[in-house]
XYZ file of C-alpha atoms in Angstrom:
447
model
C -1.580 -16.672 -7.262
C -0.863 -16.279 -3.622
C 0.988 -13.115 -4.142
C -2.211 -11.200 -5.280
C -4.158 -12.249 -2.063
C -1.702 -12.064 0.654
C -0.545 -8.554 -0.711
C -4.526 -7.560 -0.585
C -5.100 -8.595 2.839
C -0.994 -7.749 3.986
C -0.607 -4.463 2.295
C -4.122 -3.265 3.093
C -3.960 -4.371 6.257
C -8.025 -4.523 7.062
C -8.919 -7.970 4.854
C -8.937 -11.296 7.038
C -5.135 -13.061 6.263
C -6.373 -17.438 6.989
C -9.146 -16.934 4.602
C -7.210 -15.782 1.759
C -4.575 -18.207 1.783
C -3.455 -19.820 -1.355
C -5.691 -23.565 -2.177
C -2.081 -24.908 -2.443
C -0.878 -23.529 0.122
C -3.838 -25.271 2.550
C -3.417 -28.136 0.087
C 0.110 -28.395 1.183
C -0.633 -28.315 5.050
C -3.148 -30.807 5.297
C -0.841 -33.482 3.225
C 1.867 -32.663 6.119
C -0.484 -32.903 8.434
C -1.877 -36.127 6.592
C 1.605 -37.837 6.410
C 2.020 -37.830 9.832
C -1.466 -38.782 11.216
C -0.516 -41.665 9.156
C 2.841 -42.509 10.693
C 1.305 -42.308 13.480
C -1.700 -44.538 13.111
C 0.906 -47.292 11.397
C 2.824 -47.297 14.577
C -0.707 -47.777 16.816
C -1.904 -50.537 14.506
C 1.141 -52.334 13.664
C 0.927 -51.512 9.912
C 3.691 -52.219 7.669
C 3.766 -52.330 3.886
C 3.435 -56.725 3.539
C 0.098 -56.221 6.114
C -3.538 -56.843 4.599
C -5.505 -54.005 4.635
C -5.340 -50.554 2.886
C -2.035 -47.964 3.681
C -2.983 -44.572 4.930
C -2.618 -42.352 2.022
C -3.465 -38.926 0.739
C -5.520 -38.895 -2.629
C -4.820 -35.354 -3.163
C -7.927 -33.670 -1.697
C -8.462 -35.297 2.097
C -6.734 -37.343 4.272
C -7.287 -41.477 4.448
C -6.142 -43.101 7.734
C -5.109 -47.028 7.183
C -7.730 -49.249 7.935
C -8.620 -53.051 7.533
C -10.474 -55.316 5.054
C -13.921 -54.506 5.207
C -13.917 -51.358 7.200
C -15.486 -48.603 6.188
C -13.392 -44.997 6.869
C -15.722 -41.472 6.684
C -14.504 -38.199 6.497
C -15.458 -34.576 5.819
C -14.602 -32.547 3.379
C -11.782 -30.456 2.939
C -11.670 -27.490 4.998
C -10.721 -25.586 1.627
C -14.399 -25.941 0.560
C -15.379 -24.631 3.643
C -13.446 -21.133 3.073
C -14.875 -20.806 -0.480
C -18.120 -22.460 0.222
C -19.039 -21.027 3.613
C -22.861 -21.254 2.896
C -22.835 -24.339 1.704
C -22.960 -27.534 3.705
C -20.852 -29.880 4.204
C -21.137 -33.853 3.769
C -19.433 -36.886 3.899
C -17.114 -38.941 1.993
C -16.444 -42.578 2.728
C -14.179 -45.345 1.234
C -14.362 -49.053 1.745
C -11.627 -51.259 2.363
C -11.503 -54.234 0.064
C -9.140 -56.919 -0.699
C -8.428 -55.245 -3.536
C -7.624 -52.055 -1.905
C -9.590 -48.824 -1.605
C -12.675 -48.356 -3.402
C -13.624 -45.139 -4.835
C -15.030 -42.291 -2.802
C -18.731 -41.918 -2.313
C -20.544 -40.015 -2.548
C -18.239 -38.193 -4.695
C -16.389 -35.103 -3.858
C -18.778 -33.135 -6.683
C -22.036 -34.457 -4.828
C -20.901 -34.164 -1.234
C -18.470 -31.083 -1.271
C -19.647 -29.424 -4.437
C -15.900 -30.106 -5.972
C -17.200 -28.781 -9.320
C -18.192 -25.683 -7.909
C -14.832 -25.335 -6.412
C -12.655 -25.999 -9.620
C -15.023 -23.393 -11.638
C -14.379 -20.638 -8.710
C -10.856 -21.459 -9.227
C -10.534 -20.872 -12.693
C -12.348 -17.539 -12.421
C -10.576 -16.470 -8.721
C -7.179 -16.957 -11.296
C -8.182 -14.947 -13.845
C -9.487 -12.080 -11.335
C -5.861 -12.079 -9.051
C -3.783 -12.086 -12.363
C -5.908 -9.079 -13.824
C -5.827 -7.593 -9.653
C -2.094 -7.744 -10.113
C -1.618 -6.358 -13.346
C -3.524 -3.434 -11.821
C -1.518 -2.644 -8.889
C 1.320 -3.317 -10.438
C 0.301 -0.605 -13.135
C -0.555 1.400 -10.035
C 2.587 1.158 -7.547
C 4.762 1.894 -11.185
C 3.015 4.898 -12.040
C 2.698 6.559 -8.362
C 6.637 5.389 -7.961
C 7.756 7.419 -11.082
C 5.546 10.354 -10.553
C 6.461 10.442 -6.983
C 10.203 10.349 -7.632
C 9.744 13.613 -10.263
C 8.195 15.322 -7.800
C 10.252 14.347 -4.761
C 13.082 16.129 -7.419
C 10.694 19.039 -7.838
C 10.330 20.024 -4.039
C 14.096 18.960 -3.357
C 15.189 20.968 -6.023
C 13.814 24.767 -5.471
C 14.907 26.183 -1.725
C 12.180 28.537 -2.421
C 9.660 25.357 -2.203
C 10.704 24.418 1.036
C 8.419 24.615 4.121
C 6.682 22.786 6.578
C 3.418 22.136 4.791
C 5.758 20.624 1.563
C 7.837 19.054 4.481
C 4.886 16.945 5.230
C 4.290 16.133 1.632
C 7.636 15.145 1.237
C 7.718 12.758 3.544
C 4.016 11.501 2.728
C 5.874 10.930 -0.678
C 8.305 9.215 0.480
C 5.866 6.509 2.684
C 4.237 6.179 -0.862
C 7.741 5.176 -2.751
C 8.567 2.649 0.133
C 4.994 1.336 -0.088
C 5.091 0.879 -3.458
C 8.708 -0.604 -3.429
C 8.614 -3.139 -0.722
C 4.795 -4.293 -2.634
C 7.671 -5.123 -5.744
C 10.353 -6.838 -3.474
C 7.678 -8.522 -1.305
C 6.178 -10.251 -4.849
C 9.760 -10.790 -5.771
C 10.771 -12.647 -2.715
C 7.780 -14.573 -2.275
C 6.196 -15.317 -5.270
C 8.518 -15.039 -8.089
C 7.508 -18.390 -9.054
C 4.173 -19.991 -9.804
C 4.462 -22.969 -7.519
C 3.845 -23.225 -3.468
C 6.914 -23.318 -2.448
C 6.561 -20.040 -0.887
C 3.968 -21.793 1.963
C 7.322 -23.052 3.381
C 9.399 -20.411 3.237
C 10.672 -19.336 6.584
C 14.031 -17.965 6.519
C 15.259 -14.610 8.471
C 15.555 -12.872 5.019
C 12.073 -13.697 3.797
C 10.966 -12.219 7.589
C 12.940 -8.886 7.397
C 11.324 -8.542 4.299
C 7.701 -9.045 5.597
C 8.578 -6.674 8.435
C 10.261 -4.178 6.128
C 7.087 -4.526 4.171
C 4.587 -3.844 6.882
C 6.458 -0.985 8.535
C 6.253 0.825 5.216
C 2.336 0.149 4.517
C 1.662 1.661 8.546
C 4.377 4.758 7.817
C 1.798 5.240 4.682
C -1.603 5.065 6.695
C 0.270 7.626 9.059
C 1.223 9.754 7.368
C -2.344 10.694 5.460
C -3.159 10.967 9.197
C -0.314 13.304 9.432
C -1.563 15.269 6.769
C -4.807 15.334 8.128
C -3.730 16.106 11.760
C -1.568 19.802 10.059
C -4.021 20.874 8.007
C -7.110 20.618 10.961
C -3.991 22.228 13.048
C -3.903 25.074 10.837
C -7.620 25.906 10.062
C -7.981 26.032 13.910
C -5.008 27.614 15.897
C -4.018 31.111 13.972
C -0.465 31.002 15.291
C 1.607 28.040 16.325
C 5.116 27.192 15.584
C 4.934 24.781 12.906
C 8.675 23.544 12.999
C 8.127 22.492 16.170
C 5.083 20.598 15.557
C 6.706 19.043 12.555
C 9.260 17.066 14.714
C 6.113 15.696 16.699
C 5.081 15.241 12.910
C 8.240 13.304 12.184
C 8.371 11.013 15.488
C 4.364 10.098 15.002
C 5.236 9.056 11.474
C 8.092 7.031 11.170
C 8.190 6.715 15.220
C 4.613 5.009 15.626
C 5.263 2.463 12.938
C 8.550 1.229 14.094
C 7.315 0.821 17.736
C 3.696 -1.145 16.395
C 6.224 -3.966 13.693
C 8.703 -4.246 16.078
C 6.427 -4.641 18.720
C 4.617 -7.382 16.323
C 7.832 -8.973 15.136
C 9.074 -10.181 18.606
C 5.644 -11.424 19.485
C 5.689 -12.981 16.482
C 8.895 -14.145 16.893
C 8.556 -15.995 20.751
C 4.647 -17.225 19.875
C 4.109 -17.598 16.283
C 6.955 -18.435 14.645
C 6.252 -20.464 11.372
C 6.351 -20.098 7.854
C 7.678 -16.647 6.356
C 5.048 -14.723 8.580
C 3.054 -13.497 5.601
C -0.259 -15.735 6.918
C -1.261 -14.167 9.713
C -3.454 -16.868 11.391
C -3.421 -15.215 15.856
C -6.008 -12.503 15.299
C -4.702 -11.071 18.608
C -0.976 -10.839 17.148
C -2.596 -9.044 13.780
C -4.354 -6.394 15.977
C -1.243 -5.001 16.487
C -1.048 -3.933 13.687
C -4.069 -3.841 12.366
C -4.990 -1.780 15.293
C -3.291 1.561 14.703
C -4.136 1.429 11.423
C -7.969 1.480 11.648
C -7.413 3.970 14.746
C -5.667 6.315 12.440
C -8.267 6.141 9.701
C -10.732 6.926 12.433
C -9.124 9.858 13.813
C -8.461 10.801 10.222
C -12.397 10.362 8.867
C -13.095 13.068 11.963
C -10.802 15.038 10.850
C -12.107 15.047 7.472
C -15.600 15.854 8.805
C -14.187 18.610 10.844
C -12.204 20.256 8.035
C -15.240 20.115 5.719
C -17.520 21.954 8.760
C -14.890 24.997 8.985
C -14.254 25.377 5.263
C -18.315 25.586 4.851
C -18.211 28.219 7.684
C -15.434 29.797 5.884
C -17.097 29.459 2.647
C -20.661 31.468 3.775
C -18.973 33.782 5.566
C -19.974 37.409 3.928
C -16.245 38.272 3.092
C -15.643 35.392 0.734
C -18.212 37.005 -1.633
C -20.034 34.894 -4.804
C -23.281 33.387 -5.248
C -24.478 30.036 -4.012
C -23.792 28.387 -7.016
C -20.058 29.199 -6.684
C -19.530 28.639 -2.460
C -21.017 24.827 -3.517
C -18.303 24.581 -6.288
C -15.652 25.543 -4.166
C -16.545 22.933 -1.765
C -17.011 20.810 -3.210
C -13.771 21.067 -5.254
C -11.978 21.122 -1.636
C -13.656 17.991 -0.490
C -12.239 16.086 -3.705
C -8.915 17.198 -3.317
C -8.777 16.491 0.618
C -10.014 13.117 -0.165
C -6.955 11.267 -2.018
C -4.782 13.415 0.562
C -6.882 12.176 3.773
C -7.118 8.465 2.279
C -10.833 9.130 3.433
C -11.911 5.835 0.515
C -10.251 3.597 3.171
C -13.496 4.342 5.069
C -15.873 2.692 2.643
C -14.440 -1.015 3.489
C -12.395 -0.749 7.281
C -15.071 -1.337 9.006
C -17.643 -3.590 6.921
C -17.476 -6.968 8.383
C -14.695 -9.302 6.408
C -16.426 -11.483 4.228
C -18.518 -8.860 2.615
C -17.301 -7.673 -0.922
C -14.000 -9.613 -0.970
C -13.780 -8.882 -4.516
C -15.008 -5.329 -5.089
C -12.905 -4.381 -1.932
C -9.627 -6.212 -3.506
C -10.238 -3.446 -6.646
C -11.087 -0.906 -5.085
C -8.567 -0.445 -2.238
C -5.790 -2.495 -3.678
C -5.842 -1.992 -7.455
C -7.330 1.350 -6.878
C -5.435 2.091 -3.949
C -2.126 2.074 -5.844
C -2.850 4.887 -7.655
C -2.929 7.306 -4.805
C 0.438 8.441 -4.352
C 0.301 8.987 -8.056
C -2.719 11.095 -7.474
C -1.457 12.673 -4.599
C 1.542 14.028 -6.691
C -0.472 15.248 -9.239
C -2.889 17.600 -6.680
C -0.079 18.731 -4.459
C 2.978 19.174 -6.483
C 2.716 19.469 -10.274
C -0.733 21.305 -10.141
C 0.245 23.432 -6.913
C 0.517 27.256 -7.543
C 3.580 27.451 -5.816
C 5.537 24.965 -8.039
C 4.224 25.839 -11.010
C 5.495 29.247 -10.542
C 8.821 28.482 -9.196
C 9.064 25.820 -12.160
C 8.526 28.844 -14.556
C 10.583 31.264 -13.096
C 13.719 28.667 -13.083
C 12.551 28.544 -16.838
C 12.752 31.724 -18.092
C 15.985 32.425 -16.501
C 17.441 29.816 -17.998
C 16.020 30.690 -21.503
C 17.390 34.291 -20.854
C 20.999 32.939 -19.508
C 20.790 30.894 -22.866
C 20.108 33.825 -24.580
C 22.954 35.929 -23.454
C 25.670 33.231 -24.109
C 24.290 32.426 -27.721
C 24.237 36.408 -28.397
C 27.391 36.953 -26.735
C 29.418 33.976 -28.465
C 28.482 35.242 -31.635
C 29.318 39.323 -30.962
C 32.049 38.901 -28.673
C 33.903 35.192 -30.322
C 37.230 36.561 -28.240
C 35.602 36.769 -25.219
C 33.775 33.788 -25.104
C 36.869 31.510 -26.067
C 38.532 32.805 -22.963
C 36.002 31.691 -20.740
C 33.465 34.589 -20.143
C 30.130 33.321 -20.420
C 26.517 34.592 -20.943
C 25.975 34.245 -17.260
C 29.368 36.489 -16.484
C 27.874 38.305 -19.175
C 24.518 39.426 -17.678
C 26.454 39.655 -14.155
C 27.952 42.566 -15.691
C 25.019 44.154 -17.495
C 23.088 43.660 -13.972
C 26.149 45.688 -12.034
C 26.127 48.382 -14.558
C 22.402 48.377 -14.610
C 22.630 49.139 -10.614
C 26.074 51.292 -11.095
C 23.842 53.815 -13.658
C 20.865 53.849 -11.379
C 22.984 55.113 -7.803
C 24.926 57.179 -10.104
C 22.023 58.976 -11.722
C 20.478 59.732 -8.036
C 22.069 63.139 -7.030
C 20.981 64.458 -10.632
C 17.565 63.230 -10.360
C 17.377 65.051 -6.848
C 19.041 67.930 -8.343
C 16.545 68.100 -10.946
C 13.626 68.570 -8.232
């Protein structure tokens, strides 16, 4: 289940990367290092297949260097157990090199390293990660379908074209790209349930990771743009929306481009290992994480500022209504702003990285995958302007269809000659306007 772990960390850009490396990858990495150590030790000690003693070996848990007969080798518990059991004191395991080969480890891994606890926790974690992956797959799929429908509606009706809806459309696109990038990343890296992805290092794989990070960072910045636009709208009475929208576009799509480009360049020159889905270098990771955390902080400040402005406006004498209705409208406005601003990300954004990992996965990755769906429903399907425009188009289509059917039954000869209901409706409109125009002088004379 490396896919779930890595998606949860890289997608949210807030959780620790090194500690989330999948156990298979850690074992593979340790095994590769072990084989190199054994080869160097054999060269230094002059060991070969016919030499007496115990050859170096990897026992699928830890590494044992070559030893002479009668020698006892001590090794610490593997690093993997320290990651999953940070509070447990790790012991030391020993083996004796005898004439018959290596002895059994003492004390056993169960006693020295808590291996039985690790096995039970691993089984629970696999089931847990499968559940989280199923949750975010449903969430991103639902969001993608809903957002696509919302984009078609906003693009189709010209009367809905305004700066506010243009910003909503860019946010919708960023959510769609985020969902698509998650699916592409899972498909490229974790299509097979094995550890082959641990050593994948191709240009295509790294390009997918760059695209993935760009989509996620862009999504955060368009959430920030939504907050900035609404705050500006409330603070300034008159401002050039089109000129502001130009700068909004640069910030929303340009800033992530700069951040991800700098990160990719630094990774290429200083940490070009694997598929770039692991981030062992904290300093390089902050090139992406820093702007994201900064946007969350600023958006939270804007959210508080907007709530203060709404309170002042609702309490003004011009608004009217009793105290309960005022607080009801305030609560409704606050709930509508939370998914638009991404305020729920502040719950774990500044908490210690090792605190509530499971809750963080469910909250930010599982429930966060439905954020696009919630935003599309609130700001498109439940929008009064959108509903009014759809109703107007629906009534217009029903009227055209009625005239088309009625005209076809009454004048089949004209209907067969190519005159349709829309043409008939336009003829009736022109005739009625001419009648009104010709009736004006008579009315004037009558008066």
